[in-house]
Coordinates of C-alpha atoms in Angstrom, one line a residue:
M38 CA 155.3 28.0 -73.8
Q39 CA 156.9 31.4 -73.8
K40 CA 160.4 32.3 -75.3
N41 CA 162.7 35.0 -75.9
I42 CA 164.1 35.0 -79.4
C43 CA 167.7 36.3 -79.8
F44 CA 169.1 36.7 -83.4
I45 CA 172.8 36.7 -84.0
E46 CA 173.8 37.9 -87.4
N47 CA 177.5 38.0 -87.4
Y48 CA 180.8 38.4 -85.6
R49 CA 179.8 42.0 -84.8
D50 CA 177.1 40.7 -82.3
F51 CA 179.3 38.6 -80.3
S52 CA 180.5 41.2 -77.7
L53 CA 176.8 42.1 -77.1
I54 CA 175.5 38.6 -76.5
S55 CA 176.9 38.4 -73.1
K56 CA 174.3 40.7 -72.0
V57 CA 171.5 38.1 -73.1
D58 CA 170.1 35.8 -70.3
T59 CA 170.2 32.5 -71.7
N60 CA 167.5 31.0 -69.6
N61 CA 164.3 30.5 -71.8
T62 CA 166.1 32.2 -74.9
L63 CA 166.0 30.6 -78.1
F64 CA 168.9 31.7 -80.2
V65 CA 168.8 32.3 -84.1
P66 CA 172.1 32.1 -85.8
L67 CA 172.2 33.5 -89.2
N68 CA 175.4 32.2 -90.6
L69 CA 178.0 29.4 -90.0
E70 CA 180.2 31.5 -87.8
T71 CA 177.1 32.5 -85.4
F72 CA 176.0 28.8 -85.6
I73 CA 179.4 27.6 -84.4
F74 CA 179.4 30.3 -81.7
C75 CA 176.0 29.0 -80.2
K76 CA 177.3 25.5 -80.5
E77 CA 180.3 26.1 -78.5
R78 CA 178.2 27.7 -75.7
D79 CA 175.7 25.1 -75.8
Y80 CA 172.8 27.7 -76.6
E81 CA 169.4 26.5 -77.4
I82 CA 169.2 27.0 -81.1
F83 CA 166.3 27.3 -83.6
D84 CA 165.8 24.1 -85.3
F85 CA 166.3 25.1 -89.0
E86 CA 166.1 21.6 -90.5
K87 CA 162.6 21.0 -89.1
N88 CA 161.1 24.3 -89.9
I89 CA 162.9 25.7 -92.9
L90 CA 161.7 23.2 -95.6
V91 CA 162.2 22.8 -99.5
N92 CA 158.8 24.2 -100.0
F93 CA 160.0 27.5 -98.4
H94 CA 163.0 27.7 -100.7
Q95 CA 160.6 27.2 -103.7
E96 CA 158.0 29.8 -102.6
A97 CA 161.0 32.2 -101.9
L98 CA 162.5 31.8 -105.5
K99 CA 158.9 32.6 -106.9
A100 CA 158.6 35.5 -104.6
S101 CA 162.1 36.9 -105.3
K102 CA 161.3 36.7 -109.0
E103 CA 158.1 38.6 -108.7
F104 CA 159.9 41.1 -106.6
T105 CA 162.8 41.9 -109.1
E106 CA 160.2 41.9 -112.0
S107 CA 158.2 44.5 -110.2
L108 CA 161.4 47.0 -109.9
K109 CA 161.0 50.1 -112.2
F110 CA 164.0 51.9 -113.3
N111 CA 164.2 55.7 -113.6
L112 CA 167.0 55.6 -116.1
N113 CA 168.2 53.7 -118.9
I114 CA 171.5 52.0 -117.8
N115 CA 173.7 49.3 -119.0
Y116 CA 173.3 45.7 -118.2
S117 CA 176.1 45.5 -115.6
L118 CA 174.8 48.3 -113.5
K119 CA 171.1 47.3 -113.7
S120 CA 172.1 43.6 -112.9
E121 CA 174.1 44.7 -110.0
I122 CA 171.1 46.6 -108.5
I123 CA 168.9 43.8 -109.1
F124 CA 171.2 41.4 -107.3
F125 CA 171.8 43.5 -104.3
L126 CA 168.1 44.3 -104.0
R127 CA 167.2 40.5 -104.3
F128 CA 169.7 39.7 -101.6
R129 CA 167.9 42.2 -99.2
F130 CA 164.6 40.9 -100.2
N131 CA 165.7 37.3 -99.4
S132 CA 167.1 38.1 -96.1
I133 CA 163.8 39.8 -95.2
I134 CA 161.6 36.6 -96.1
F135 CA 164.0 34.5 -94.3
I136 CA 163.5 36.4 -91.0
L137 CA 159.9 36.5 -91.8
E138 CA 159.8 32.6 -92.1
I139 CA 161.8 31.9 -89.0
I140 CA 159.6 34.3 -86.8
N141 CA 156.4 32.6 -88.2
K142 CA 157.6 29.2 -87.5
I143 CA 158.5 30.1 -83.9
K144 CA 155.1 31.9 -83.4
N145 CA 153.5 28.6 -84.4
K146 CA 155.2 26.8 -81.3
Y147 CA 155.9 29.5 -78.9
K148 CA 154.4 32.8 -77.4
I149 CA 157.4 35.2 -78.1
N150 CA 158.3 37.4 -75.1
K151 CA 160.5 39.6 -77.0
I152 CA 162.9 39.6 -79.9
I153 CA 166.5 40.6 -79.0
V154 CA 168.7 42.0 -81.5
S155 CA 172.1 43.7 -81.5
G156 CA 170.7 47.2 -82.5
L157 CA 173.6 47.6 -84.9
K158 CA 172.8 49.5 -88.1
K159 CA 174.3 52.0 -90.5
N160 CA 172.8 54.9 -92.5
I161 CA 174.9 54.1 -95.7
H162 CA 175.7 50.5 -96.9
K163 CA 179.1 50.7 -98.8
N164 CA 178.6 47.3 -100.1
I165 CA 176.2 44.2 -99.6
D166 CA 178.1 43.1 -96.3
D167 CA 179.1 46.3 -94.9
A168 CA 176.3 46.7 -92.4
N169 CA 174.2 44.5 -90.0
I170 CA 170.7 44.7 -91.3
V171 CA 168.6 42.2 -88.9
T172 CA 167.8 45.0 -86.5
E173 CA 166.4 47.0 -89.1
I174 CA 164.3 44.1 -90.5
V175 CA 162.9 43.2 -87.0
E176 CA 162.2 46.9 -86.1
N177 CA 160.4 47.7 -89.2
L178 CA 158.2 44.6 -89.5
Y179 CA 157.3 43.7 -85.8
K180 CA 157.8 46.9 -83.7
D181 CA 153.9 47.2 -83.3
E182 CA 153.4 43.5 -82.7
I183 CA 156.3 42.3 -80.4
L184 CA 158.3 43.7 -77.8
I185 CA 162.1 44.4 -79.3
E186 CA 165.2 44.6 -77.2
K187 CA 168.3 46.2 -78.6
L188 CA 171.7 45.4 -76.9
S189 CA 173.0 48.8 -78.1
E190 CA 172.0 52.0 -79.4
P191 CA 173.8 52.9 -82.8
D192 CA 175.3 56.4 -83.3
E193 CA 172.5 58.3 -85.2
E194 CA 175.0 60.7 -86.6
K195 CA 174.8 60.5 -90.5
V196 CA 178.0 59.7 -92.2
V197 CA 178.3 61.6 -95.4
F198 CA 180.2 60.1 -98.5
H199 CA 180.9 62.5 -101.1
L200 CA 180.5 60.9 -104.5
E201 CA 183.3 61.4 -106.8
G202 CA 184.7 60.2 -110.3
Y203 CA 187.7 58.1 -110.9
K204 CA 190.8 58.5 -113.1
P205 CA 193.7 56.3 -113.9
K206 CA 196.7 57.3 -111.5
I207 CA 199.1 57.3 -114.3
K208 CA 198.4 59.5 -117.4
N209 CA 199.1 58.5 -120.9
L210 CA 199.3 54.8 -120.5
N211 CA 200.0 52.9 -123.7
L212 CA 197.3 50.3 -124.0
K213 CA 197.0 49.8 -127.8
N214 CA 196.2 46.4 -128.8
G215 CA 196.6 45.1 -125.2
V216 CA 194.0 42.9 -123.4
M217 CA 192.2 43.9 -120.2
L218 CA 190.9 41.4 -117.8
N219 CA 188.6 42.3 -115.0
N220 CA 190.6 40.6 -112.3
V221 CA 193.2 38.0 -112.0
G222 CA 191.3 35.4 -109.9
Y223 CA 189.7 32.0 -111.1
N224 CA 192.7 30.8 -113.0
F225 CA 193.0 33.5 -115.5
K226 CA 196.6 32.4 -115.7
K227 CA 196.0 30.0 -118.7
I228 CA 195.1 33.2 -120.6
I229 CA 197.7 35.3 -119.4
S230 CA 200.1 32.7 -120.5
I231 CA 198.7 32.6 -124.0
L232 CA 198.6 36.3 -124.5
N233 CA 202.2 36.6 -123.0
A234 CA 203.5 34.0 -125.5
K235 CA 202.0 36.2 -128.3
K236 CA 203.7 39.4 -126.7
I237 CA 200.4 40.8 -126.1
K238 CA 200.4 43.1 -123.0
V239 CA 197.7 42.1 -120.4
W240 CA 196.2 44.9 -118.1
V241 CA 194.2 44.6 -114.9
P242 CA 192.3 47.6 -113.1
F243 CA 192.8 48.1 -109.4
F244 CA 190.6 50.7 -107.4
N245 CA 192.9 50.5 -104.6
N246 CA 196.6 51.2 -103.8
V247 CA 199.1 48.8 -105.4
N248 CA 202.3 48.9 -103.4
I249 CA 205.8 48.3 -105.3
I250 CA 206.1 44.9 -103.9
K251 CA 202.7 43.9 -105.4
K252 CA 203.6 45.6 -108.7
I253 CA 206.7 43.4 -109.0
F254 CA 204.8 40.3 -108.3
Y255 CA 202.0 41.2 -110.7
K256 CA 204.6 41.7 -113.3
L257 CA 206.2 38.3 -112.7
R258 CA 202.7 36.8 -113.1
G259 CA 202.5 38.4 -116.5
F260 CA 200.1 41.4 -116.3
N261 CA 200.3 45.2 -115.8
P262 CA 198.2 46.7 -112.8
I263 CA 196.2 49.9 -113.7
E264 CA 195.5 52.0 -110.5
F265 CA 192.4 54.2 -110.5
I266 CA 192.0 57.0 -108.0
K267 CA 189.3 59.5 -107.1
D268 CA 189.5 62.7 -109.4
G269 CA 188.1 65.1 -106.8
E270 CA 185.2 66.0 -108.9
R271 CA 181.9 65.9 -107.2
Q272 CA 179.1 64.0 -108.9
I273 CA 175.4 64.1 -108.4
S274 CA 173.9 61.2 -106.8
K275 CA 171.2 59.4 -109.0
N276 CA 168.1 57.5 -107.8
Y277 CA 168.0 54.5 -110.3
I278 CA 164.8 53.0 -108.9
R279 CA 161.3 54.3 -108.4
D280 CA 159.6 53.9 -105.1
I281 CA 159.2 50.0 -104.4
K282 CA 155.7 48.7 -103.6
F283 CA 155.7 45.2 -102.8
F284 CA 153.7 42.6 -100.5
Y285 CA 154.9 39.2 -99.3
K286 CA 152.2 37.1 -98.0
S287 CA 150.0 40.1 -97.1
K288 CA 153.0 41.5 -95.3
D289 CA 153.9 45.3 -96.8
L290 CA 157.7 45.4 -97.3
S291 CA 157.6 48.4 -99.4
S292 CA 158.9 50.6 -96.6
L293 CA 161.8 48.5 -95.7
L294 CA 162.9 47.6 -99.2
N295 CA 162.8 51.5 -100.1
I296 CA 165.1 52.0 -96.9
F297 CA 167.6 49.4 -98.2
N298 CA 167.5 50.8 -101.6
Q299 CA 168.4 54.3 -100.2
K300 CA 171.1 53.0 -98.2
L301 CA 172.8 51.3 -100.9
R302 CA 172.2 54.3 -103.3
Y303 CA 175.8 55.5 -102.8
Y304 CA 177.2 52.2 -103.6
F305 CA 175.2 51.9 -106.8
N306 CA 176.5 55.6 -107.9
D307 CA 179.9 54.5 -106.9
V308 CA 179.8 51.4 -109.3
E309 CA 178.7 53.7 -112.2
Q310 CA 181.7 56.0 -111.6
R311 CA 184.1 53.1 -111.6
S312 CA 182.6 51.8 -114.7
K313 CA 182.5 55.0 -116.5
A314 CA 186.3 55.4 -115.8
L315 CA 187.0 51.9 -117.0
K316 CA 185.0 52.5 -120.1
E317 CA 186.8 55.8 -121.0
L318 CA 190.1 54.2 -120.7
I319 CA 189.1 51.1 -122.9
N320 CA 187.5 53.1 -125.5
Q321 CA 190.1 55.9 -125.9
N322 CA 193.2 53.6 -125.8
S323 CA 192.6 51.0 -128.6
I324 CA 192.4 48.1 -126.3
S325 CA 191.9 45.0 -128.5
L326 CA 189.9 42.7 -126.1
T327 CA 188.2 42.9 -122.7
I328 CA 187.7 39.6 -120.9
S329 CA 185.7 39.2 -117.6
N330 CA 184.3 36.4 -115.5
I331 CA 181.8 38.4 -113.9
T332 CA 178.9 40.2 -115.8
K333 CA 177.6 42.7 -113.3
G334 CA 179.0 45.5 -111.3
F335 CA 182.0 47.4 -112.5
N336 CA 183.7 44.0 -113.2
G337 CA 181.1 43.3 -115.7
S338 CA 181.1 47.0 -117.2
I339 CA 183.9 46.0 -119.4
L340 CA 181.7 43.8 -121.4
D341 CA 178.8 46.1 -121.8
K342 CA 177.6 47.1 -125.3
D343 CA 179.2 50.5 -125.2
I344 CA 182.6 48.9 -125.2
K345 CA 184.1 49.6 -128.6
C346 CA 186.5 46.5 -128.8
N347 CA 185.6 42.9 -128.7
T348 CA 184.4 41.5 -125.6
L349 CA 184.5 38.0 -124.0
C350 CA 182.6 36.5 -121.0
I351 CA 184.2 33.6 -119.3
S352 CA 182.1 32.4 -116.7
H353 CA 183.6 31.4 -113.3
G354 CA 180.5 29.5 -112.0
I355 CA 179.0 26.2 -113.1
I356 CA 176.1 27.1 -115.6
A357 CA 173.7 24.1 -116.2
K358 CA 170.4 23.3 -117.7
S359 CA 167.3 23.7 -115.7
F360 CA 165.2 20.7 -114.8
N361 CA 161.9 22.4 -113.3
K362 CA 160.3 25.7 -112.9
Y363 CA 162.1 26.4 -109.4
D364 CA 165.5 25.3 -110.7
E365 CA 165.1 27.5 -113.6
I366 CA 164.7 30.6 -111.4
Y367 CA 167.7 29.9 -109.3
K368 CA 169.8 28.9 -112.2
K369 CA 168.9 32.2 -114.2
N370 CA 169.7 34.3 -111.1
I371 CA 173.1 32.7 -110.9
A372 CA 173.9 33.2 -114.7
E373 CA 172.8 36.9 -114.4
A374 CA 176.0 37.3 -112.6
V375 CA 178.5 35.2 -114.6
F376 CA 176.9 34.3 -118.1
N377 CA 174.6 36.9 -119.3
G378 CA 174.7 40.4 -120.4
E379 CA 175.9 42.2 -123.4
S380 CA 179.2 40.7 -124.2
K381 CA 180.0 40.0 -127.9
F382 CA 181.4 36.5 -127.2
F383 CA 180.5 33.9 -124.6
A384 CA 183.1 31.1 -123.9
I385 CA 181.5 27.6 -123.5
Q386 CA 183.9 25.8 -121.2
S387 CA 182.2 22.2 -120.9
K388 CA 179.4 20.3 -122.4
T389 CA 177.3 21.0 -119.2
M390 CA 177.5 24.6 -120.1
K391 CA 176.6 24.1 -123.6
N392 CA 173.5 21.9 -122.4
S393 CA 172.4 25.1 -120.4
L394 CA 171.7 26.8 -123.7
V395 CA 168.7 24.8 -123.9
T396 CA 167.0 26.8 -121.1
H397 CA 169.2 29.8 -121.0
K398 CA 169.8 32.0 -123.9
V399 CA 172.6 34.4 -124.5
K400 CA 172.8 37.3 -126.9
G401 CA 176.4 37.1 -127.8
E402 CA 178.4 34.8 -130.2
I403 CA 179.2 31.2 -128.7
L404 CA 182.7 30.0 -128.6
E405 CA 183.3 26.3 -127.6
T406 CA 186.6 27.0 -126.1
G407 CA 186.8 24.1 -123.7
N408 CA 188.1 24.6 -120.2
I409 CA 189.6 27.8 -119.4
V410 CA 189.3 28.7 -115.8
F411 CA 188.6 25.5 -114.0
S412 CA 191.1 22.9 -112.4
S413 CA 192.5 20.3 -115.0
I414 CA 194.7 17.9 -112.9
K415 CA 195.5 14.8 -115.4
N416 CA 198.5 13.1 -113.6
K417 CA 197.0 12.4 -110.3
N418 CA 198.8 10.5 -107.4
A419 CA 197.4 7.4 -105.8
K420 CA 193.8 7.7 -104.6
Q421 CA 193.7 8.8 -100.9
Y422 CA 190.5 10.3 -100.0
I423 CA 187.1 11.7 -100.7
L424 CA 187.0 15.4 -101.3
Q425 CA 184.0 17.3 -100.2
A426 CA 183.4 21.1 -101.3
S427 CA 180.5 23.4 -100.8
T428 CA 179.4 26.9 -101.6
L429 CA 177.9 28.9 -98.6
K430 CA 176.4 32.2 -98.5
N431 CA 176.0 34.7 -95.4
F432 CA 172.7 36.3 -94.3
N433 CA 173.6 39.4 -96.5
N434 CA 173.8 37.5 -99.8
L435 CA 171.3 34.5 -99.2
Q436 CA 170.5 32.3 -102.3
F437 CA 167.5 29.7 -102.0
L438 CA 167.4 26.2 -103.0
G439 CA 170.5 25.9 -105.3
V440 CA 173.1 26.7 -102.4
E441 CA 173.5 24.8 -99.2
M442 CA 172.3 26.7 -96.1
F443 CA 174.8 26.9 -93.3
Y444 CA 172.6 24.4 -91.0
E445 CA 172.3 22.0 -94.0
Y446 CA 176.2 22.0 -94.4
W447 CA 176.5 21.3 -90.8
S448 CA 174.2 18.1 -91.0
L449 CA 176.1 17.1 -94.1
L450 CA 179.3 17.1 -91.9
T451 CA 177.5 15.2 -89.2
I452 CA 176.6 12.4 -91.7
L453 CA 180.2 12.1 -93.2
D454 CA 181.9 12.2 -89.8
Q455 CA 179.6 9.1 -88.7
I456 CA 180.7 7.5 -92.0
C457 CA 184.5 8.0 -91.1
K458 CA 184.0 6.6 -87.6
K459 CA 184.1 3.3 -89.5
K460 CA 187.5 3.9 -90.7
E461 CA 186.8 2.6 -94.3
F462 CA 187.0 5.9 -96.1
M463 CA 188.8 9.2 -95.5
I464 CA 187.0 12.0 -96.3
L465 CA 188.6 15.6 -96.8
I466 CA 186.6 18.7 -96.3
K467 CA 187.5 21.9 -98.1
P468 CA 185.7 24.8 -96.6
H469 CA 184.4 27.5 -98.7
P470 CA 186.7 30.5 -98.7
T471 CA 183.9 32.5 -96.7
I472 CA 184.4 30.0 -93.8
K473 CA 188.0 29.1 -94.2
N474 CA 189.1 30.7 -90.7
Y475 CA 187.0 28.3 -89.2
K476 CA 188.6 25.4 -90.3
D477 CA 190.0 24.4 -86.8
K478 CA 186.8 25.1 -85.0
L479 CA 185.1 22.6 -87.6
Q480 CA 187.8 20.0 -86.8
F481 CA 187.1 20.3 -83.2
F482 CA 183.5 19.4 -83.6
F483 CA 184.0 16.8 -86.6
K484 CA 187.0 14.8 -85.3
N485 CA 186.6 11.9 -87.8
L486 CA 187.0 14.2 -90.8
K487 CA 190.1 16.1 -92.3
F488 CA 189.9 19.7 -93.2
S489 CA 192.1 21.6 -95.6
N490 CA 192.4 25.2 -97.1
R491 CA 194.8 24.1 -99.8
S492 CA 193.8 25.1 -103.3
I493 CA 191.3 22.8 -105.2
D494 CA 194.1 21.9 -107.7
Y495 CA 196.2 20.5 -104.9
L496 CA 193.3 18.6 -103.3
L497 CA 191.9 17.0 -106.6
R498 CA 195.5 15.3 -107.2
K499 CA 194.8 12.7 -104.4
S500 CA 190.9 12.5 -104.4
F501 CA 189.0 9.7 -106.1
I502 CA 185.5 11.4 -105.6
L503 CA 184.0 14.8 -105.0
I504 CA 180.9 15.3 -103.0
S505 CA 179.3 18.6 -103.7
Y506 CA 175.7 20.2 -104.0
S507 CA 176.2 23.1 -106.5
S508 CA 179.8 24.3 -106.2
S509 CA 181.9 25.2 -109.1
T510 CA 184.4 22.5 -107.8
I511 CA 182.1 20.2 -109.8
E512 CA 183.4 21.6 -113.0
D513 CA 187.0 21.6 -111.5
A514 CA 186.5 17.9 -110.6
L515 CA 185.2 16.7 -113.9
N516 CA 188.0 18.5 -115.9
S517 CA 190.3 16.6 -113.7
E518 CA 188.6 13.3 -114.4
V519 CA 187.2 12.9 -110.8
P520 CA 183.8 11.6 -110.5
V521 CA 181.2 13.7 -108.5
I522 CA 178.4 12.7 -106.4
L523 CA 175.7 15.5 -106.1
F524 CA 174.4 15.1 -102.6
D525 CA 171.3 16.8 -101.9
T526 CA 170.2 16.7 -98.0
K527 CA 167.5 19.0 -99.0
K528 CA 165.7 16.5 -101.4
G529 CA 164.8 19.1 -103.8
Y530 CA 167.6 20.2 -106.2
K531 CA 170.0 18.6 -108.7
H532 CA 172.6 20.8 -110.3
I533 CA 173.5 19.0 -113.4
E534 CA 172.8 15.8 -115.4
S535 CA 173.4 12.6 -113.6
G536 CA 173.8 8.9 -114.4
N537 CA 171.6 6.1 -113.1
L538 CA 172.8 4.4 -109.9
T539 CA 172.9 1.1 -111.7
N540 CA 175.4 2.4 -114.4
E541 CA 178.7 3.7 -114.5
S542 CA 178.9 7.4 -114.7
A543 CA 181.2 10.3 -113.9
V544 CA 178.1 12.1 -112.0
Y545 CA 175.8 10.7 -109.6
Y546 CA 172.8 12.3 -107.9
L547 CA 172.0 11.0 -104.3
D548 CA 169.2 12.4 -101.8
D549 CA 169.6 9.4 -99.4
K550 CA 172.5 9.1 -96.9
N551 CA 172.1 5.4 -96.4
H552 CA 173.3 4.7 -99.9
L553 CA 176.4 7.0 -99.7
E554 CA 178.9 4.2 -98.7
N555 CA 177.8 1.9 -101.2
L556 CA 178.1 4.4 -103.8
F557 CA 181.7 5.3 -102.5
S558 CA 182.8 1.6 -102.9
K559 CA 181.1 1.4 -106.5
I560 CA 182.8 4.4 -107.9
N561 CA 186.2 3.1 -106.3
N562 CA 186.1 0.0 -108.1
M563 CA 185.1 1.3 -111.4
K564 CA 187.8 0.8 -114.0
K565 CA 187.3 3.1 -116.6
I566 CA 184.8 6.4 -116.2
N567 CA 183.7 8.0 -119.4
F568 CA 183.9 11.8 -118.6
D569 CA 183.3 13.0 -122.2
K570 CA 179.8 13.6 -121.7
Y571 CA 180.6 16.5 -119.5
I572 CA 183.8 17.9 -120.7
Y573 CA 185.8 19.2 -123.8
R574 CA 189.3 18.0 -124.6
K575 CA 190.4 20.9 -126.7
N576 CA 192.9 23.7 -126.5
I577 CA 191.7 27.2 -125.9
K578 CA 194.7 28.9 -127.5
E579 CA 193.3 29.1 -131.1
E580 CA 189.9 30.6 -130.0
I581 CA 191.5 33.4 -128.1
I582 CA 193.7 34.4 -131.0
Q583 CA 190.9 34.4 -133.3
I584 CA 188.9 36.8 -131.2
L585 CA 191.8 39.3 -131.2
K586 CA 191.9 39.1 -135.1
K587 CA 188.2 40.0 -135.5
N588 CA 189.1 43.7 -134.5

């Protein structure tokens, strides 16, 4: 049987899809928004769940580890920049092998007449999701094997970006004895409050324009923005990576990976220039402490070893102990971004995070601070619903095994929707921020569920169970004394330690949908749940002040 194959990468492709004859065409959406697009139009969709199995996720993790370990750097650079380069090239590698797996599975069932792609591509990728990449992947790997139809022809004129340095917009800032945060997301308000009470100024860098209204708003929130602007001085672009040579299942990916590395080169150089400007400001102005919830990129640069003051890493992700070799690869990949690197101090916010040190080592001094950035809702209202929250990735930043794929998320919602039909339980879905704009469309397809984009703090107040797979909302829930069900539709990944289903526990692991409702009832009837296996009950104030005194 013959089929045309049409890839839909993201919203940029939508206007082009009208040109496609849907007869005898199998559509391959590559994220949730394109999956919904196909569902709305009743297109024939590639069956991901029957074809992309857990063994592919495991093999992909092994291959990505081999790929990143094969990278050879031309220059000696700090952890923050090196890890950013590795992370981005791993993302590109993951996208490539995902397409390879899909096409191989389709070839096993159909004769492919042609592959249809948007044709969209760019000469420079200003960040990881700046450009569509599926056209480039398909052309590079299949142009000599399968007919490729492009729905548009990109403008081949090369866009030139001039690499420049950065400087603070305002000169002679008095930062002495202040504290710099990399951003003000992920509940850094607790730290800001502690520092403000001690009359310590808090500074946050911005590489975009901050208008007067935002400046006033930020001041009221307790911190001072530092704006950086380009300094007009041209910089020489560096090539950080030697030529890449890598085969995946006998497929030579070298040329394609080198193309993507070159297209990201401007971005990597720009990260170094931002990092350089940040470091100069910190080291020349007697800052007493830098704090970051990210260890890579320019956000993580304020934790690098060449920062002269004390540095503190406070992870915004849930870091957990590994249970097997595949699990270990995934969790180390995640930790590279949020709980690794050259920081002098690392905050241990939960016992789950402390247990991660069994399989994940850090170089800095460990501080058992207790919860800093996660929710902590103790005075909850009456139990009203079960809350579900997931982490989802797009095609440009795919992670394998430890993150739900968009089609797995859809299947999970289908299961929960069927349960809610019986009217015994109310289940409320908090969409991941990357898909929050699709709340109403999801509500249309899953009429028995409720959806909300309200904050996790607000939603936990009325929830009596959290269902998740590997989201940081697991830490939010446990610190708010809401029990967690780790529901694994993939049947191949457990994020943290869990209790036996026959015992009372704060965390349960389940991979069988037929037991979900019984577990809901069991947890709902539990009188007292011990969360102390997972969380600390301590005040972070003293630990922060002690670090400041160590300067």
